GROMACS .gro file of C-alpha atoms in nm:
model
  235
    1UNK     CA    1  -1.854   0.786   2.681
    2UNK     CA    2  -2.123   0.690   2.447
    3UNK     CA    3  -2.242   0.937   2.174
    4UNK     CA    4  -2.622   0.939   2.357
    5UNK     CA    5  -2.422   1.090   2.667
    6UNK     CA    6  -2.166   1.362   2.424
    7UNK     CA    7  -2.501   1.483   2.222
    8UNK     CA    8  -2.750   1.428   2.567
    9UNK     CA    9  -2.939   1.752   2.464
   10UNK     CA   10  -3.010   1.638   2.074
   11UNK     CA   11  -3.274   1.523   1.936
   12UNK     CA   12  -3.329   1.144   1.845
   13UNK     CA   13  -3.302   1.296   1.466
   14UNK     CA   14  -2.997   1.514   1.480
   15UNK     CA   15  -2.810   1.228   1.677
   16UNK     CA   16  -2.876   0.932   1.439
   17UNK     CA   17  -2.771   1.219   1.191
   18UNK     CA   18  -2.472   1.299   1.405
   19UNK     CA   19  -2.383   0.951   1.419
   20UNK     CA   20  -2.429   0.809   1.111
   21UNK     CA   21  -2.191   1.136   0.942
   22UNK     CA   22  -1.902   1.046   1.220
   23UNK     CA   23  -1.905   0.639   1.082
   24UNK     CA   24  -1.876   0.767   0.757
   25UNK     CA   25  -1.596   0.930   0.829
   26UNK     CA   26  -1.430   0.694   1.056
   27UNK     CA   27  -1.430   0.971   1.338
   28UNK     CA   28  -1.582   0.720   1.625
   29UNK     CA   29  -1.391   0.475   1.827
   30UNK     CA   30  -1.467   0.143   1.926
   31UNK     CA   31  -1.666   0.203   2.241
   32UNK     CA   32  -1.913   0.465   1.991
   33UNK     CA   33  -1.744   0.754   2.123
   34UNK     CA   34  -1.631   1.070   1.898
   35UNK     CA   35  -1.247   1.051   1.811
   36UNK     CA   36  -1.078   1.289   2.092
   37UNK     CA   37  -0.873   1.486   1.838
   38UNK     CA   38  -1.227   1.619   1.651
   39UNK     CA   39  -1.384   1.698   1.978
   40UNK     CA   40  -1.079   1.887   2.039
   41UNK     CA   41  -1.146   2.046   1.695
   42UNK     CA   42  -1.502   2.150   1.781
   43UNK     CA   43  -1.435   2.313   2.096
   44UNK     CA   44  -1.173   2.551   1.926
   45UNK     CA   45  -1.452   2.650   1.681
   46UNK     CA   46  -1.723   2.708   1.992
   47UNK     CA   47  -1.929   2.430   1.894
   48UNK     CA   48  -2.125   2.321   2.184
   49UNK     CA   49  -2.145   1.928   2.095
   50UNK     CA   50  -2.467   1.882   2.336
   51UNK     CA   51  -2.687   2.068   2.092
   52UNK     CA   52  -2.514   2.182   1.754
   53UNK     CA   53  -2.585   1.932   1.439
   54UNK     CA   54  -2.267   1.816   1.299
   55UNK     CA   55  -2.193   1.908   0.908
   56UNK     CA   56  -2.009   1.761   0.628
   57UNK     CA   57  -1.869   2.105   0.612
   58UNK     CA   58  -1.743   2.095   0.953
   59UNK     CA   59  -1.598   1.737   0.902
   60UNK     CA   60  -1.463   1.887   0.561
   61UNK     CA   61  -1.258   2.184   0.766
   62UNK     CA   62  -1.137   1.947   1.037
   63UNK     CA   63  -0.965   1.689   0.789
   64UNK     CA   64  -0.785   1.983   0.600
   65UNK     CA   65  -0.627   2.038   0.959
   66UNK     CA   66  -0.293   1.925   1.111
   67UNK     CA   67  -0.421   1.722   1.372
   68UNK     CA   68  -0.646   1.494   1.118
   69UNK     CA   69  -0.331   1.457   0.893
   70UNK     CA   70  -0.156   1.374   1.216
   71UNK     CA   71  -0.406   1.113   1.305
   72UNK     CA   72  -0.402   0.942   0.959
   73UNK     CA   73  -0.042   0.939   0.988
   74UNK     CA   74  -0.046   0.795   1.325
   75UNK     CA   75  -0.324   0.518   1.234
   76UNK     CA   76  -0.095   0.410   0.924
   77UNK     CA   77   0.185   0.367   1.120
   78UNK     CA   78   0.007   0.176   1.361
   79UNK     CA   79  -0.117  -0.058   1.132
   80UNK     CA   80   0.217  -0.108   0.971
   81UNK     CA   81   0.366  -0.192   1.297
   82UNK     CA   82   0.123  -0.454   1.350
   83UNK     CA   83   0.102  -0.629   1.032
   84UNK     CA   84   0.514  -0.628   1.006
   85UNK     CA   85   0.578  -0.679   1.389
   86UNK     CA   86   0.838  -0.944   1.437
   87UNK     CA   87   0.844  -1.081   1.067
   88UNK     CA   88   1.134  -1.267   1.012
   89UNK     CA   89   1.333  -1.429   0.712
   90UNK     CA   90   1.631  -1.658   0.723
   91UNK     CA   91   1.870  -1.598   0.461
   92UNK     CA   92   2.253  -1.664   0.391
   93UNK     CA   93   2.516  -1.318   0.285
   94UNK     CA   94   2.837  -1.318   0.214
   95UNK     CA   95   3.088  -1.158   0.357
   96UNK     CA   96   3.458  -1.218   0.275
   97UNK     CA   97   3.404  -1.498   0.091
   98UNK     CA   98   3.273  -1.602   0.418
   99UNK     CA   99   2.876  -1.727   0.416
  100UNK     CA  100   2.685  -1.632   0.706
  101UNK     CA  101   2.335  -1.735   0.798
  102UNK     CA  102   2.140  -1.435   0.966
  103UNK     CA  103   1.787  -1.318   0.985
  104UNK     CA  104   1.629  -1.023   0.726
  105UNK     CA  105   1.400  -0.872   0.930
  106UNK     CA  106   1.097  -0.716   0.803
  107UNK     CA  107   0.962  -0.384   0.956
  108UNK     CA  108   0.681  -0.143   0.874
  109UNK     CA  109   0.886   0.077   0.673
  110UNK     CA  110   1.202  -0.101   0.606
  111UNK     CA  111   1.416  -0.402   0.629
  112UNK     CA  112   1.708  -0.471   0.896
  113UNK     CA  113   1.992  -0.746   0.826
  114UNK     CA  114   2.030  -0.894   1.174
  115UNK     CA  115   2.404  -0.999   1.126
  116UNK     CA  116   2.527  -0.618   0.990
  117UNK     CA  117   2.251  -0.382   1.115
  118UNK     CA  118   2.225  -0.266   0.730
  119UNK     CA  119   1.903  -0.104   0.665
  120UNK     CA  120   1.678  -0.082   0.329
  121UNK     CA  121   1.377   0.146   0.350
  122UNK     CA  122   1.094   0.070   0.150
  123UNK     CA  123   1.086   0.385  -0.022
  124UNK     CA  124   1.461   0.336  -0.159
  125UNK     CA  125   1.378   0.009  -0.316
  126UNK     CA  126   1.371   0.039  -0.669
  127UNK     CA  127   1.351  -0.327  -0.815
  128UNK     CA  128   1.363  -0.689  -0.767
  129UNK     CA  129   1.496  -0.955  -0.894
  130UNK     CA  130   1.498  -1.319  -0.844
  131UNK     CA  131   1.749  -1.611  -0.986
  132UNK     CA  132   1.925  -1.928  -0.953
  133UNK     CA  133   2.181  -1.981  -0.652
  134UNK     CA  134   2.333  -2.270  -0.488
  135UNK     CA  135   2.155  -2.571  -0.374
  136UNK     CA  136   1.804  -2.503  -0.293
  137UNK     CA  137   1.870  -2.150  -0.261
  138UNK     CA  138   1.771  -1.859  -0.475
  139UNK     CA  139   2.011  -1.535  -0.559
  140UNK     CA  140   1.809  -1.272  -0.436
  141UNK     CA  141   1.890  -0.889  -0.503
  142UNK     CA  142   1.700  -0.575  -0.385
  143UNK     CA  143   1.793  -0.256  -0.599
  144UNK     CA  144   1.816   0.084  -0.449
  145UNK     CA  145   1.838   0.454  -0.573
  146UNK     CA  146   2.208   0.471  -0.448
  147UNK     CA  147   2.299   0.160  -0.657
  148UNK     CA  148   2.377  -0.002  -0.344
  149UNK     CA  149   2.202  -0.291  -0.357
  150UNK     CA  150   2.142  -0.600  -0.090
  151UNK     CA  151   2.242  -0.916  -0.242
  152UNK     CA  152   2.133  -1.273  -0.042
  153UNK     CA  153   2.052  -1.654  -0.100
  154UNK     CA  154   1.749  -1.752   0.029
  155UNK     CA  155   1.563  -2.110   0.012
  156UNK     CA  156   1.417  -2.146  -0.296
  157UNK     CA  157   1.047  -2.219  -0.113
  158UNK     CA  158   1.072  -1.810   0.058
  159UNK     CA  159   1.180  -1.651  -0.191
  160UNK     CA  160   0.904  -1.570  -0.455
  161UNK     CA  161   0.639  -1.511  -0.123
  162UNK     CA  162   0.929  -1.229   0.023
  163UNK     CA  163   0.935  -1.098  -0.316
  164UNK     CA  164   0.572  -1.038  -0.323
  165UNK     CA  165   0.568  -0.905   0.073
  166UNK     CA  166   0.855  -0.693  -0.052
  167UNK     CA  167   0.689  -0.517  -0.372
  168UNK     CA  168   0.323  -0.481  -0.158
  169UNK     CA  169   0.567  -0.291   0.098
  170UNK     CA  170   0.728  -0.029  -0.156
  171UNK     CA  171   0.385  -0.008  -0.320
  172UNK     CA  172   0.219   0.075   0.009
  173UNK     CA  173   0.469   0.305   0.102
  174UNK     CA  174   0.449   0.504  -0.229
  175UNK     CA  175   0.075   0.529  -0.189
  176UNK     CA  176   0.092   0.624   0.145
  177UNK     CA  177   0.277   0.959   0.064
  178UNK     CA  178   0.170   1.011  -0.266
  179UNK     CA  179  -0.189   0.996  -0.140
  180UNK     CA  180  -0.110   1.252   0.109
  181UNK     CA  181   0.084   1.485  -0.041
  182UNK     CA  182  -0.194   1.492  -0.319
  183UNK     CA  183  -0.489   1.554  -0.042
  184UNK     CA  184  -0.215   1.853   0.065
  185UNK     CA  185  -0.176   1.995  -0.310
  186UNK     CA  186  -0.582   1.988  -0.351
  187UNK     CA  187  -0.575   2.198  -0.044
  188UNK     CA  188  -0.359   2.432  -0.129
  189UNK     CA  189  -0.493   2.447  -0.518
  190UNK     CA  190  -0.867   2.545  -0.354
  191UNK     CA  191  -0.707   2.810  -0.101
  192UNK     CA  192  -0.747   2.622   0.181
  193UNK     CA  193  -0.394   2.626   0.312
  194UNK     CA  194  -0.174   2.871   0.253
  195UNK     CA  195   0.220   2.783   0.088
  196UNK     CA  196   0.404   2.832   0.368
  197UNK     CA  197   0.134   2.565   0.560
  198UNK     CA  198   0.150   2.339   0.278
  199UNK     CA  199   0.527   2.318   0.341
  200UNK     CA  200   0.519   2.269   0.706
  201UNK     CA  201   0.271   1.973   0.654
  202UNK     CA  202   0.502   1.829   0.402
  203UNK     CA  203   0.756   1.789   0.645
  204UNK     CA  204   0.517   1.623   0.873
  205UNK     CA  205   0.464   1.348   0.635
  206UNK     CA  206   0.851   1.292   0.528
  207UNK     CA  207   0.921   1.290   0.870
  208UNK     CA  208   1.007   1.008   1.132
  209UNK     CA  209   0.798   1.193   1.434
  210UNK     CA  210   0.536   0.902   1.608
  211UNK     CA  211   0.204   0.984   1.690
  212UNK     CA  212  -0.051   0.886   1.964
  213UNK     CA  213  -0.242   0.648   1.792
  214UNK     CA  214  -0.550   0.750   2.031
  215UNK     CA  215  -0.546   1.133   2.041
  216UNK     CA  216  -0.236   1.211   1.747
  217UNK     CA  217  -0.032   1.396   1.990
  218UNK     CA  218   0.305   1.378   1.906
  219UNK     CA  219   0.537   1.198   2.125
  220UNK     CA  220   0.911   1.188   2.199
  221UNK     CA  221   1.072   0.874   2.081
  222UNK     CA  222   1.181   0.754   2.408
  223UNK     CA  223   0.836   0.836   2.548
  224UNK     CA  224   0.635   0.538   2.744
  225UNK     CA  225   0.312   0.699   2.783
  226UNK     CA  226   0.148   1.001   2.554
  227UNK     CA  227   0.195   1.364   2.707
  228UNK     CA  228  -0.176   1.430   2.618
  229UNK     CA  229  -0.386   1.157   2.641
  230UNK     CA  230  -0.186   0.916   2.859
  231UNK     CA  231  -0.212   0.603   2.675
  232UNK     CA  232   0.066   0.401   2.647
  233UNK     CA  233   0.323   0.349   2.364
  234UNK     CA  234   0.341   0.039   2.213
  235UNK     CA  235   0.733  -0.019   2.115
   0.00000   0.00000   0.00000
């Protein structure tokens, strides 16, 4: 529905006003419509959207809420699961003093060796490092917390580029959370969300949980289709 249909009652001022606040703030969707989840938001707070004048006050009080955190969440995982979809390296490990070729597979949040199933998460990954291996092949190792880390060849030609995918990764990842959990200590610094609150929405944010990516419902893993909104789940 277009936003001359939500705010039908306004005035010509109040909705270019209307409008122009909800860009700013990244709260329409691609058809010009208002974002579902803050149209939720206003109707808990009695706002009748045909008439009222949206606020930055009002879009102030609905991003300190769950559902907008949820919504960021669900739009960064989103994106990660697009830009990483079906990225894959060929590298060799060895195993037994047996080589093996096998694929290192690159996903939004973490890396997958195809041969053993091992996983790295982003946010484990402590260092890099880069140096000579056999013919045409660089020794590649990826350091982790646990002191567990992934060693590989890979040719000599992929290995600086996965290097710098890798390192863009664990900084992305970092920022991700440390942005949020900042926006969450602010919050709760001002008075704006009380400690026990502040916890919960911690645990949102270290969590695994998916979110509709259209409404930021939250949605069983094994779900096809959103239990709010309907839209389908991309796997």
């Amino acid at each position: 529905m277009e936003l001359r249909n939500i705010f039908k009652n306004s005035s010509f001022d109040t909705l270019d006003r209307n409008k122009e606040l909800l860009e700013e703030h990244d709260l329409l969707n691609i058809m010009g419509s208002p974002n579902k989840v803050f149209l939720k938001f206003l109707k808990s707070k009695n706002i009748d959207i045909n008439e009222d004048e949206i606020t930055e006050e009002l879009i102030e009080e609905f991003e300190g809420s769950v559902d907008s955190i949820n919504l960021k969440l669900a739009k960064i995982q989103r994106q990660k699961e697009i830009i990483f979809r079906e990225r894959r390296v060929w590298i060799n490990i060895k195993d037994d003093d047996r080589i093996t070729g096998t694929d290192l597979i690159l996903h939004h949040d973490r890396i997958t060796i195809d041969e053993t199933g091992r996983e790295i998460p982003y946010s484990e990954m402590t260092d890099i490092d880069i140096e000579d291996g056999s013919w045409s092949k660089k020794r590649f190792t990826i350091h982790t917390e646990d002191d567990e880390d992934m060693v590989f060849e890979i040719n000599e030609d992929n290995a600086v580029p996965l290097k710098e995918i890798l390192e863009d990764n664990i900084d992305n990842q970092d920022y991700d959370e440390i942005d949020a959990l900042l926006e969450l200590q602010n919050l709760f610094e001002e008075g704006k969300i009380s400690a026990e609150e502040l916890e919960a929405r911690k645990a949102i944010i270290y969590s695994d949980d998916v979110y509709c990516t259209n409404c930021g419902a939250k949605i069983d893993q094994d779900s096809l289709f959103c239990p709010e909104c309907g839209k389908e789940v991309l796997q």
